[in-house]
Tab-separated table of C-alpha atoms and ligand atoms in Angstrom:
chain	number	residue	atom	x	y	z
A	1	UNK	CA	-33.796	23.107	41.099
A	2	UNK	CA	-30.072	23.734	41.306
A	3	UNK	CA	-28.393	24.735	38.082
A	4	UNK	CA	-26.230	21.880	36.823
A	5	UNK	CA	-22.625	22.220	35.837
A	6	UNK	CA	-21.482	22.754	32.290
A	7	UNK	CA	-18.302	21.499	30.654
A	8	UNK	CA	-15.396	23.917	30.308
A	9	UNK	CA	-15.699	26.046	27.163
A	10	UNK	CA	-14.099	24.376	24.153
A	11	UNK	CA	-13.914	20.978	25.877
A	12	UNK	CA	-16.480	18.559	24.532
A	13	UNK	CA	-18.218	15.459	25.718
A	14	UNK	CA	-18.348	12.703	23.153
A	15	UNK	CA	-21.774	11.200	23.733
A	16	UNK	CA	-22.702	7.561	23.147
A	17	UNK	CA	-24.450	8.431	19.868
A	18	UNK	CA	-21.191	9.862	18.492
A	19	UNK	CA	-18.867	7.314	20.075
A	20	UNK	CA	-19.609	4.662	17.435
A	21	UNK	CA	-18.185	6.939	14.728
A	22	UNK	CA	-15.073	7.575	16.859
A	23	UNK	CA	-14.620	3.857	17.471
A	24	UNK	CA	-14.747	3.027	13.787
A	25	UNK	CA	-12.295	5.808	12.986
A	26	UNK	CA	-9.893	4.741	15.735
A	27	UNK	CA	-10.073	1.086	14.727
A	28	UNK	CA	-9.351	1.951	11.086
A	29	UNK	CA	-6.438	4.192	12.066
A	30	UNK	CA	-4.965	1.392	14.193
A	31	UNK	CA	-5.304	-1.114	11.342
A	32	UNK	CA	-3.607	1.163	8.833
A	33	UNK	CA	-0.750	2.026	11.213
A	34	UNK	CA	-0.246	-1.682	11.871
A	35	UNK	CA	-0.093	-2.307	8.120
A	36	UNK	CA	3.079	-0.152	8.076
A	37	UNK	CA	4.450	-1.671	11.296
A	38	UNK	CA	4.085	1.465	13.408
A	39	UNK	CA	4.099	0.742	17.136
A	40	UNK	CA	1.977	2.483	19.713
A	41	UNK	CA	3.524	4.623	22.436
A	42	UNK	CA	1.397	6.007	25.292
A	43	UNK	CA	2.529	9.279	26.761
A	44	UNK	CA	1.540	11.444	29.742
A	45	UNK	CA	-0.890	14.324	29.209
A	46	UNK	CA	1.359	16.592	31.253
A	47	UNK	CA	5.004	17.490	30.646
A	48	UNK	CA	7.379	20.106	31.964
A	49	UNK	CA	6.626	23.478	30.375
A	50	UNK	CA	10.268	23.821	29.391
A	51	UNK	CA	9.981	20.809	27.072
A	52	UNK	CA	7.322	22.484	24.928
A	53	UNK	CA	9.036	25.857	24.992
A	54	UNK	CA	12.187	24.202	23.710
A	55	UNK	CA	10.590	21.757	21.256
A	56	UNK	CA	7.853	23.895	19.747
A	57	UNK	CA	9.684	27.204	20.051
A	58	UNK	CA	9.223	30.260	22.262
A	59	UNK	CA	7.856	32.427	19.477
A	60	UNK	CA	5.147	30.133	18.153
A	61	UNK	CA	1.401	30.685	18.622
A	62	UNK	CA	1.206	27.574	20.740
A	63	UNK	CA	3.861	28.577	23.254
A	64	UNK	CA	3.069	32.281	23.225
A	65	UNK	CA	-0.647	32.083	23.844
A	66	UNK	CA	-2.222	28.653	23.642
A	67	UNK	CA	-0.733	26.542	26.414
A	68	UNK	CA	-2.465	25.486	29.617
A	69	UNK	CA	0.388	26.059	32.012
A	70	UNK	CA	0.293	25.786	35.787
A	71	UNK	CA	2.426	25.281	38.839
A	72	UNK	CA	1.693	22.057	40.693
A	73	UNK	CA	1.667	21.895	44.487
A	74	UNK	CA	5.376	21.435	44.479
A	75	UNK	CA	5.869	24.587	42.423
A	76	UNK	CA	6.947	22.694	39.281
A	77	UNK	CA	6.028	24.440	36.055
A	78	UNK	CA	3.876	22.028	34.032
A	79	UNK	CA	1.771	22.165	30.871
A	80	UNK	CA	-1.095	20.118	29.457
A	81	UNK	CA	0.338	18.809	26.199
A	82	UNK	CA	-0.636	20.931	23.185
A	83	UNK	CA	0.793	18.348	20.763
A	84	UNK	CA	2.435	14.948	20.859
A	85	UNK	CA	5.802	15.191	19.134
A	86	UNK	CA	7.699	16.822	22.003
A	87	UNK	CA	6.609	14.191	24.529
A	88	UNK	CA	7.299	11.398	22.058
A	89	UNK	CA	10.886	12.530	21.452
A	90	UNK	CA	11.358	13.096	25.180
A	91	UNK	CA	10.198	9.532	25.935
A	92	UNK	CA	12.387	8.031	23.203
A	93	UNK	CA	15.478	9.796	24.548
A	94	UNK	CA	14.640	8.979	28.147
A	95	UNK	CA	14.299	5.258	27.359
A	96	UNK	CA	17.069	4.970	24.790
A	97	UNK	CA	14.721	4.047	21.950
A	98	UNK	CA	16.757	5.904	19.345
A	99	UNK	CA	20.061	4.287	20.162
A	100	UNK	CA	21.492	3.164	16.802
A	101	UNK	CA	18.098	2.164	15.527
A	102	UNK	CA	15.119	3.361	13.593
A	103	UNK	CA	11.644	3.676	15.067
A	104	UNK	CA	8.169	3.994	13.677
A	105	UNK	CA	5.789	5.073	16.424
A	106	UNK	CA	2.251	6.364	16.853
A	107	UNK	CA	0.256	7.902	19.668
A	108	UNK	CA	-3.317	9.050	20.156
A	109	UNK	CA	-5.172	11.144	22.656
A	110	UNK	CA	-6.360	14.559	23.784
A	111	UNK	CA	-4.346	17.736	23.242
A	112	UNK	CA	-5.012	21.085	24.879
A	113	UNK	CA	-4.743	24.548	23.372
A	114	UNK	CA	-6.296	27.768	24.577
A	115	UNK	CA	-7.821	28.824	21.249
A	116	UNK	CA	-11.025	30.572	20.295
A	117	UNK	CA	-13.530	27.726	20.138
A	118	UNK	CA	-15.396	27.391	16.847
A	119	UNK	CA	-16.478	24.610	14.520
A	120	UNK	CA	-13.478	22.305	14.109
A	121	UNK	CA	-11.372	24.184	16.674
A	122	UNK	CA	-11.564	23.275	20.328
A	123	UNK	CA	-9.561	23.663	23.518
A	124	UNK	CA	-9.441	19.955	24.134
A	125	UNK	CA	-9.181	18.045	20.873
A	126	UNK	CA	-7.818	14.678	19.808
A	127	UNK	CA	-4.964	13.772	17.564
A	128	UNK	CA	-3.410	10.642	16.227
A	129	UNK	CA	0.220	11.228	15.405
A	130	UNK	CA	2.818	9.082	13.669
A	131	UNK	CA	6.560	9.664	14.016
A	132	UNK	CA	9.496	7.979	12.289
A	133	UNK	CA	13.036	8.375	13.604
A	134	UNK	CA	16.485	7.606	12.334
A	135	UNK	CA	15.755	7.838	8.616
A	136	UNK	CA	16.890	10.738	6.486
A	137	UNK	CA	14.300	10.330	3.758
A	138	UNK	CA	12.875	10.930	1.271
A	139	UNK	CA	11.797	7.255	1.193
A	140	UNK	CA	10.292	7.417	4.686
A	141	UNK	CA	8.689	10.774	3.828
A	142	UNK	CA	6.965	9.130	0.881
A	143	UNK	CA	5.916	6.103	2.891
A	144	UNK	CA	4.414	8.239	5.640
A	145	UNK	CA	2.399	10.157	3.053
A	146	UNK	CA	1.264	6.868	1.477
A	147	UNK	CA	0.130	5.752	4.925
A	148	UNK	CA	-2.041	8.827	5.364
A	149	UNK	CA	-3.441	8.470	1.832
A	150	UNK	CA	-4.344	4.846	2.554
A	151	UNK	CA	-6.165	5.930	5.665
A	152	UNK	CA	-8.408	8.341	3.727
A	153	UNK	CA	-9.121	5.577	1.200
A	154	UNK	CA	-10.006	3.111	3.941
A	155	UNK	CA	-12.302	5.680	5.537
A	156	UNK	CA	-13.909	6.478	2.190
A	157	UNK	CA	-12.905	10.146	2.401
A	158	UNK	CA	-12.393	11.273	-1.176
A	159	UNK	CA	-12.632	15.018	-0.877
A	160	UNK	CA	-9.137	15.561	0.493
A	161	UNK	CA	-6.069	16.914	-1.225
A	162	UNK	CA	-2.397	16.936	-0.405
A	163	UNK	CA	-0.338	20.115	-0.246
A	164	UNK	CA	3.393	19.704	-0.361
A	165	UNK	CA	6.355	21.978	0.161
A	166	UNK	CA	9.960	21.905	1.221
A	167	UNK	CA	11.601	24.199	3.718
A	168	UNK	CA	15.127	23.355	2.629
A	169	UNK	CA	18.166	23.121	4.856
A	170	UNK	CA	18.492	25.430	7.833
A	171	UNK	CA	21.147	27.476	6.000
A	172	UNK	CA	18.877	28.003	2.992
A	173	UNK	CA	16.101	28.969	5.348
A	174	UNK	CA	18.242	31.481	7.189
A	175	UNK	CA	19.127	33.192	3.903
A	176	UNK	CA	15.505	33.122	2.793
A	177	UNK	CA	14.416	34.528	6.127
A	178	UNK	CA	16.559	37.609	5.500
A	179	UNK	CA	14.903	38.128	2.108
A	180	UNK	CA	11.471	37.731	3.598
A	181	UNK	CA	12.179	40.219	6.380
A	182	UNK	CA	13.403	42.671	3.734
A	183	UNK	CA	10.269	42.188	1.646
A	184	UNK	CA	7.798	42.604	4.504
A	185	UNK	CA	9.729	45.409	6.186
A	186	UNK	CA	9.393	47.452	2.999
A	187	UNK	CA	5.612	46.816	3.131
A	188	UNK	CA	4.954	47.090	6.869
A	189	UNK	CA	1.792	49.153	6.476
A	190	UNK	CA	0.123	46.155	4.862
A	191	UNK	CA	0.803	43.875	7.850
A	192	UNK	CA	-1.606	43.201	10.670
A	193	UNK	CA	-0.483	43.397	14.286
A	194	UNK	CA	0.316	39.687	14.610
A	195	UNK	CA	2.434	39.761	11.496
A	196	UNK	CA	4.312	42.874	12.546
A	197	UNK	CA	5.274	41.065	15.723
A	198	UNK	CA	6.266	37.959	13.739
A	199	UNK	CA	8.429	40.034	11.473
A	200	UNK	CA	10.879	40.233	14.366
A	201	UNK	CA	10.393	36.790	15.834
A	202	UNK	CA	9.189	34.304	13.249
A	203	UNK	CA	8.797	35.875	9.776
A	204	UNK	CA	8.085	32.589	7.955
A	205	UNK	CA	4.948	32.279	9.976
A	206	UNK	CA	3.564	35.417	8.307
A	207	UNK	CA	3.114	33.283	5.196
A	208	UNK	CA	0.730	31.130	7.218
A	209	UNK	CA	-1.556	34.060	8.107
A	210	UNK	CA	-5.239	33.494	7.427
A	211	UNK	CA	-6.038	37.224	7.409
A	212	UNK	CA	-7.820	37.886	4.068
A	213	UNK	CA	-6.508	41.460	3.759
A	214	UNK	CA	-2.931	40.177	3.705
A	215	UNK	CA	-3.296	37.438	1.108
A	216	UNK	CA	-2.232	39.573	-1.878
A	217	UNK	CA	0.911	40.686	-0.077
A	218	UNK	CA	1.708	37.093	0.861
A	219	UNK	CA	1.119	35.842	-2.687
A	220	UNK	CA	3.730	38.308	-4.002
A	221	UNK	CA	6.335	37.435	-1.378
A	222	UNK	CA	9.517	35.677	-2.487
A	223	UNK	CA	9.077	31.890	-2.448
A	224	UNK	CA	11.448	29.668	-0.523
A	225	UNK	CA	11.365	27.164	-3.376
A	226	UNK	CA	13.310	29.632	-5.495
A	227	UNK	CA	16.082	29.900	-2.905
A	228	UNK	CA	16.784	26.285	-2.077
A	229	UNK	CA	20.183	24.627	-1.717
A	230	UNK	CA	20.945	21.821	-4.229
A	231	UNK	CA	20.749	19.060	-1.643
A	232	UNK	CA	17.272	20.097	-0.548
A	233	UNK	CA	16.140	20.381	-4.133
A	234	UNK	CA	17.366	16.844	-4.787
A	235	UNK	CA	15.509	15.569	-1.714
A	236	UNK	CA	12.340	17.257	-2.905
A	237	UNK	CA	12.670	16.002	-6.481
A	238	UNK	CA	13.191	12.470	-5.269
A	239	UNK	CA	10.200	12.689	-2.948
A	240	UNK	CA	8.011	13.913	-5.802
A	241	UNK	CA	9.227	11.045	-8.005
A	242	UNK	CA	8.376	8.523	-5.278
A	243	UNK	CA	4.913	9.994	-4.798
A	244	UNK	CA	4.348	10.000	-8.555
A	245	UNK	CA	5.367	6.348	-8.715
A	246	UNK	CA	2.952	5.542	-5.891
A	247	UNK	CA	0.136	7.398	-7.649
A	248	UNK	CA	-0.216	10.056	-4.926
A	249	UNK	CA	-1.567	13.331	-6.278
A	250	UNK	CA	-0.262	16.521	-4.653
A	251	UNK	CA	-0.127	20.253	-5.157
A	252	UNK	CA	3.019	22.199	-4.472
A	253	UNK	CA	2.147	25.022	-2.102
A	254	UNK	CA	5.158	27.339	-1.702
A	255	UNK	CA	3.438	29.128	1.182
A	256	UNK	CA	2.972	26.022	3.270
A	257	UNK	CA	5.231	26.535	6.285
A	258	UNK	CA	5.622	25.242	9.742
A	259	UNK	CA	6.956	28.137	11.726
A	260	UNK	CA	9.452	26.209	13.780
A	261	UNK	CA	13.197	26.273	13.428
A	262	UNK	CA	13.670	22.539	13.609
A	263	UNK	CA	11.490	21.778	10.590
A	264	UNK	CA	13.383	21.242	7.388
A	265	UNK	CA	12.910	19.694	3.981
A	266	UNK	CA	9.506	18.071	3.576
A	267	UNK	CA	6.314	19.626	4.914
A	268	UNK	CA	2.803	18.559	3.945
A	269	UNK	CA	-0.797	19.085	4.851
A	270	UNK	CA	-3.994	17.260	3.915
A	271	UNK	CA	-6.877	19.661	3.459
A	272	UNK	CA	-10.548	19.477	2.584
A	273	UNK	CA	-13.109	22.003	1.356
A	274	UNK	CA	-15.927	20.177	3.083
A	275	UNK	CA	-15.379	21.496	6.612
A	276	UNK	CA	-15.520	25.250	6.115
A	277	UNK	CA	-12.776	27.393	7.602
A	278	UNK	CA	-10.975	24.633	9.553
A	279	UNK	CA	-10.055	22.509	6.561
A	280	UNK	CA	-6.704	21.040	7.642
A	281	UNK	CA	-7.146	17.425	8.712
A	282	UNK	CA	-3.535	16.293	8.893
A	283	UNK	CA	-0.256	18.171	8.996
A	284	UNK	CA	3.298	16.947	9.090
A	285	UNK	CA	6.879	17.314	8.088
A	286	UNK	CA	10.517	16.527	8.753
A	287	UNK	CA	12.022	17.868	11.937
A	288	UNK	CA	15.612	16.755	11.682
A	289	UNK	CA	16.826	19.373	14.156
A	290	UNK	CA	14.498	18.545	17.021
A	291	UNK	CA	16.028	15.425	18.462
A	292	UNK	CA	19.371	17.144	18.843
A	293	UNK	CA	17.695	20.224	20.223
A	294	UNK	CA	16.252	18.034	22.982
A	295	UNK	CA	19.637	16.546	23.802
A	296	UNK	CA	19.572	13.443	21.609
A	297	UNK	CA	21.736	12.221	18.746
A	298	UNK	CA	21.771	13.996	15.387
A	299	UNK	CA	19.164	11.821	13.787
A	300	UNK	CA	16.306	12.478	11.430
A	301	UNK	CA	12.637	12.653	12.317
A	302	UNK	CA	9.427	13.018	10.401
A	303	UNK	CA	5.859	12.893	11.585
A	304	UNK	CA	2.326	14.032	11.180
A	305	UNK	CA	-0.668	14.644	13.391
A	306	UNK	CA	-4.278	14.490	12.370
A	307	UNK	CA	-7.268	16.071	14.048
A	308	UNK	CA	-9.854	13.463	14.936
A	309	UNK	CA	-12.743	15.906	15.533
A	310	UNK	CA	-12.400	17.119	11.959
A	311	UNK	CA	-12.252	13.562	10.604
A	312	UNK	CA	-15.313	12.534	12.613
A	313	UNK	CA	-17.142	15.595	11.256
A	314	UNK	CA	-16.255	14.534	7.703
A	315	UNK	CA	-17.335	10.944	8.269
A	316	UNK	CA	-20.603	12.028	9.838
A	317	UNK	CA	-21.359	14.526	7.057
A	318	UNK	CA	-20.646	11.798	4.500
A	319	UNK	CA	-23.201	9.573	6.258
A	320	UNK	CA	-20.677	6.865	7.092
A	321	UNK	CA	-21.908	4.286	9.578
A	322	UNK	CA	-20.084	4.071	12.872
A	323	UNK	CA	-18.859	0.898	14.518
A	324	UNK	CA	-21.598	-1.672	14.982
A	325	UNK	CA	-22.476	-1.322	18.655
A	326	UNK	CA	-26.165	-2.236	18.914
A	327	UNK	CA	-26.792	-5.278	21.098
A	328	UNK	CA	-27.394	-8.572	19.369
A	329	UNK	CA	-30.125	-9.356	21.845
A	330	UNK	CA	-32.168	-8.086	24.774
A	331	UNK	CA	-33.151	-10.578	27.451
A	332	UNK	CA	-36.683	-10.195	28.814
A	333	UNK	CA	-37.510	-12.084	31.997
A	334	UNK	CA	-41.031	-12.440	33.288
A	335	UNK	CA	-41.554	-13.549	36.887
A	336	UNK	CA	-39.205	-13.919	39.832
A	337	UNK	CA	-37.920	-17.356	38.947
A	338	UNK	CA	-37.129	-16.307	35.388
A	339	UNK	CA	-35.389	-13.179	36.638
A	340	UNK	CA	-32.957	-15.214	38.674
A	341	UNK	CA	-32.342	-17.745	35.921
A	342	UNK	CA	-31.931	-14.898	33.434
A	343	UNK	CA	-28.905	-13.429	35.199
A	344	UNK	CA	-27.172	-16.811	35.276
A	345	UNK	CA	-28.084	-17.619	31.677
A	346	UNK	CA	-26.819	-14.273	30.432
A	347	UNK	CA	-23.471	-14.906	32.130
A	348	UNK	CA	-23.257	-18.385	30.621
A	349	UNK	CA	-24.058	-17.115	27.117
A	350	UNK	CA	-21.366	-14.439	27.371
A	351	UNK	CA	-18.916	-17.192	28.393
A	352	UNK	CA	-19.946	-19.230	25.359
A	353	UNK	CA	-19.653	-16.393	22.858
A	354	UNK	CA	-17.374	-13.596	24.112
A	355	UNK	CA	-18.383	-11.242	21.266
A	356	UNK	CA	-22.046	-11.467	22.246
A	357	UNK	CA	-23.561	-8.064	23.012
A	358	UNK	CA	-26.472	-8.863	25.312
A	359	UNK	CA	-28.515	-6.429	27.333
A	360	UNK	CA	-30.269	-7.974	30.306
A	361	UNK	CA	-33.486	-6.359	31.433
A	362	UNK	CA	-32.907	-4.908	34.891
A	363	UNK	CA	-35.418	-3.033	37.001
A	364	UNK	CA	-38.360	-5.385	36.429
A	365	UNK	CA	-41.416	-4.278	34.481
A	366	UNK	CA	-44.319	-5.967	32.743
A	367	UNK	CA	-43.730	-8.024	29.609
A	368	UNK	CA	-45.076	-5.123	27.574
A	369	UNK	CA	-42.744	-2.588	29.209
A	370	UNK	CA	-39.733	-4.853	28.781
A	371	UNK	CA	-40.609	-5.506	25.178
A	372	UNK	CA	-40.733	-1.776	24.542
A	373	UNK	CA	-37.275	-1.391	26.105
A	374	UNK	CA	-35.976	-4.240	23.965
A	375	UNK	CA	-37.199	-2.456	20.870
A	376	UNK	CA	-35.625	0.872	21.969
A	377	UNK	CA	-32.299	-0.812	22.686
A	378	UNK	CA	-31.721	-1.319	18.967
A	379	UNK	CA	-31.249	-5.069	19.531
A	380	UNK	CA	-32.016	-7.392	16.653
A	381	UNK	CA	-33.677	-10.013	18.821
A	382	UNK	CA	-35.676	-10.162	22.015
A	383	UNK	CA	-34.912	-13.238	24.078
A	384	UNK	CA	-37.978	-14.062	26.141
A	385	UNK	CA	-37.694	-16.055	29.338
A	386	UNK	CA	-41.145	-16.488	30.848
A	387	UNK	CA	-42.443	-19.023	33.386
A	388	UNK	CA	-42.899	-21.708	30.698
A	389	UNK	CA	-39.449	-21.251	29.257
A	390	UNK	CA	-37.932	-21.283	32.736
A	391	UNK	CA	-39.631	-24.611	33.484
A	392	UNK	CA	-38.646	-26.265	30.205
A	393	UNK	CA	-35.101	-24.804	29.957
A	394	UNK	CA	-35.999	-23.122	26.681
A	395	UNK	CA	-35.796	-19.576	25.374
A	396	UNK	CA	-38.087	-17.813	22.898
A	397	UNK	CA	-36.331	-15.641	20.325
A	398	UNK	CA	-38.353	-12.937	18.638
A	399	UNK	CA	-36.942	-10.847	15.794
A	400	UNK	CA	-37.310	-7.126	16.420
A	401	UNK	CA	-36.295	-5.820	13.012
A	402	UNK	CA	-37.970	-6.268	9.653
A	403	UNK	CA	-37.650	-9.386	7.551
A	404	UNK	CA	-35.940	-11.552	10.120
A	405	UNK	CA	-38.467	-14.367	10.177
A	406	UNK	CA	-40.730	-15.877	12.797
A	407	UNK	CA	-40.351	-16.290	16.534
A	408	UNK	CA	-38.635	-19.564	17.489
A	409	UNK	CA	-38.258	-21.456	20.735
A	410	UNK	CA	-34.992	-23.283	21.404
A	411	UNK	CA	-33.259	-25.176	24.199
A	412	UNK	CA	-31.261	-22.587	26.204
A	413	UNK	CA	-27.934	-24.197	25.333
A	414	UNK	CA	-28.553	-23.576	21.634
A	415	UNK	CA	-29.216	-19.855	21.974
A	416	UNK	CA	-25.684	-18.532	21.353
A	417	UNK	CA	-25.092	-20.783	18.337
A	418	UNK	CA	-28.367	-19.569	16.881
A	419	UNK	CA	-27.557	-15.870	17.525
A	420	UNK	CA	-24.100	-16.261	16.099
A	421	UNK	CA	-25.450	-17.708	12.872
A	422	UNK	CA	-27.941	-14.862	12.667
A	423	UNK	CA	-25.130	-12.310	13.197
A	424	UNK	CA	-23.039	-13.911	10.443
A	425	UNK	CA	-26.049	-13.963	8.094
A	426	UNK	CA	-26.405	-10.231	8.517
A	427	UNK	CA	-22.810	-9.633	7.482
A	428	UNK	CA	-22.960	-11.728	4.299
B	1	LIG	P1	-4.112	25.675	12.577
B	1	LIG	O1	-3.247	26.476	11.658
B	1	LIG	O2	-5.456	25.264	11.995
B	1	LIG	O3	-4.209	26.227	13.948
B	1	LIG	P2	-2.000	23.967	13.475
B	1	LIG	O4	-0.844	24.229	12.573
B	1	LIG	O5	-2.038	24.613	14.798
B	1	LIG	O6	-3.369	24.240	12.701
B	1	LIG	P3	-1.133	21.285	14.008
B	1	LIG	O7	-0.463	21.684	15.260
B	1	LIG	O8	-0.315	20.972	12.816
B	1	LIG	O9	-2.222	22.386	13.623
B	1	LIG	O10	-2.129	20.073	14.314
B	1	LIG	C1	-2.387	19.020	13.393
B	1	LIG	C2	-3.875	18.843	13.178
B	1	LIG	O11	-4.567	18.829	14.424
B	1	LIG	C3	-4.526	19.980	12.424
B	1	LIG	O12	-4.373	19.793	11.037
B	1	LIG	C4	-5.973	19.835	12.837
B	1	LIG	O13	-6.608	18.804	12.108
B	1	LIG	C5	-5.858	19.414	14.276
B	1	LIG	N1	-6.002	20.552	15.195
B	1	LIG	C6	-5.070	21.473	15.549
B	1	LIG	N2	-5.562	22.345	16.443
B	1	LIG	C7	-6.845	21.970	16.679
B	1	LIG	C8	-7.905	22.462	17.525
B	1	LIG	N3	-7.718	23.506	18.326
B	1	LIG	N4	-9.094	21.829	17.499
B	1	LIG	C9	-9.292	20.755	16.700
B	1	LIG	N5	-8.357	20.239	15.893
B	1	LIG	C10	-7.135	20.818	15.873
B	2	LIG	MG1	-3.059	26.280	15.620
């Protein structure tokens, strides 16, 4: 037998058994975003490479080594999106969405990064991101954090904590950067290869290193918080007061950085201990410089992105049920006449009750075989259409799960009303 194909490394199938968990997560995310009046924007998976180089920064991990970049047949240099913010800002500028107005937007979908695949880290993964434009904060910063906190509550995820930091104004950062370079330059022998390279290009990012042998050195490094400008300090104090008022618990983490030049003021990350090494489930911050950098007006932006694979893993580990996707009923037809009537009946019932999830037996089979399939389908009821039922325009309904009562026979036109009542009973 020929060897079958395998998916590309780090790019996963989401199989039907897992899809229910994804659906529940996505539905909850949509509800919570709607509760804050965020509007969905749908963006292409592919953008010009230059957009990401400019938006994310030439000297970031993503642009240096993680992008899927290719020339199309026309020779244009394109990249599979590694994140959503760049494309979102690009679309807003292209369509004039930021013209003298504020925007609250969200997007969802696959992102692509050439990383070393491991638990919680993949080459194709999914994010939901939220972005708010035209507001200087810190009120919108606080609201966006409240939104994410509400989402964890709605999902029943308790083992998450919020890390908060501020990166200050770009001037304060530039001064701090000098200090940091001085500190690490004096201790170069303690740096790993990546960090030595970053010392020249992106020294703040050294603070983000996960290398255990460097943690002591990083802990002793000067903290940006101690070198902030008064305006940034005021922004941060006000944000903390708003979060306190809203009952949001946070930890200040002076080493929380986003290594990009356009980030300033607020940065935050939601983390969990329950997922092992890849514990960040949601990361965000203000990026007031980006919109200008991409040719737009000088207007504020803040956003976050969360990793859906990691959230699904948490929900699954916590034993949360997925979306209810089992069929309400499975229609068994015995005999040729019943088979033909069955198809028509099933269509009529779906017209009558659009939410009905009905699986029609296809491919024939004895009553016994069909009954076995009905049971395997997970349906709550088997609808049985035999010769007798076909003649008398009735349908027999047999419960397939425990404690759902006796088999009944009803006129066919009463079937959907009966199933609907049974479905409602289950919910109450
Ligand atoms: P890390 O430091 O873990 O690489 P990052 O700073 O690259 O994270 P962001 O770009 O801020 O991550 O992405 C936001 C969220 O998207 C992360 O908190 C995480 O939940 C998720 N995420 C990022 N990269 C991956 C990946 N390769 N596979 C799965 N999820 C990811
Ligand atoms: Mg990364």
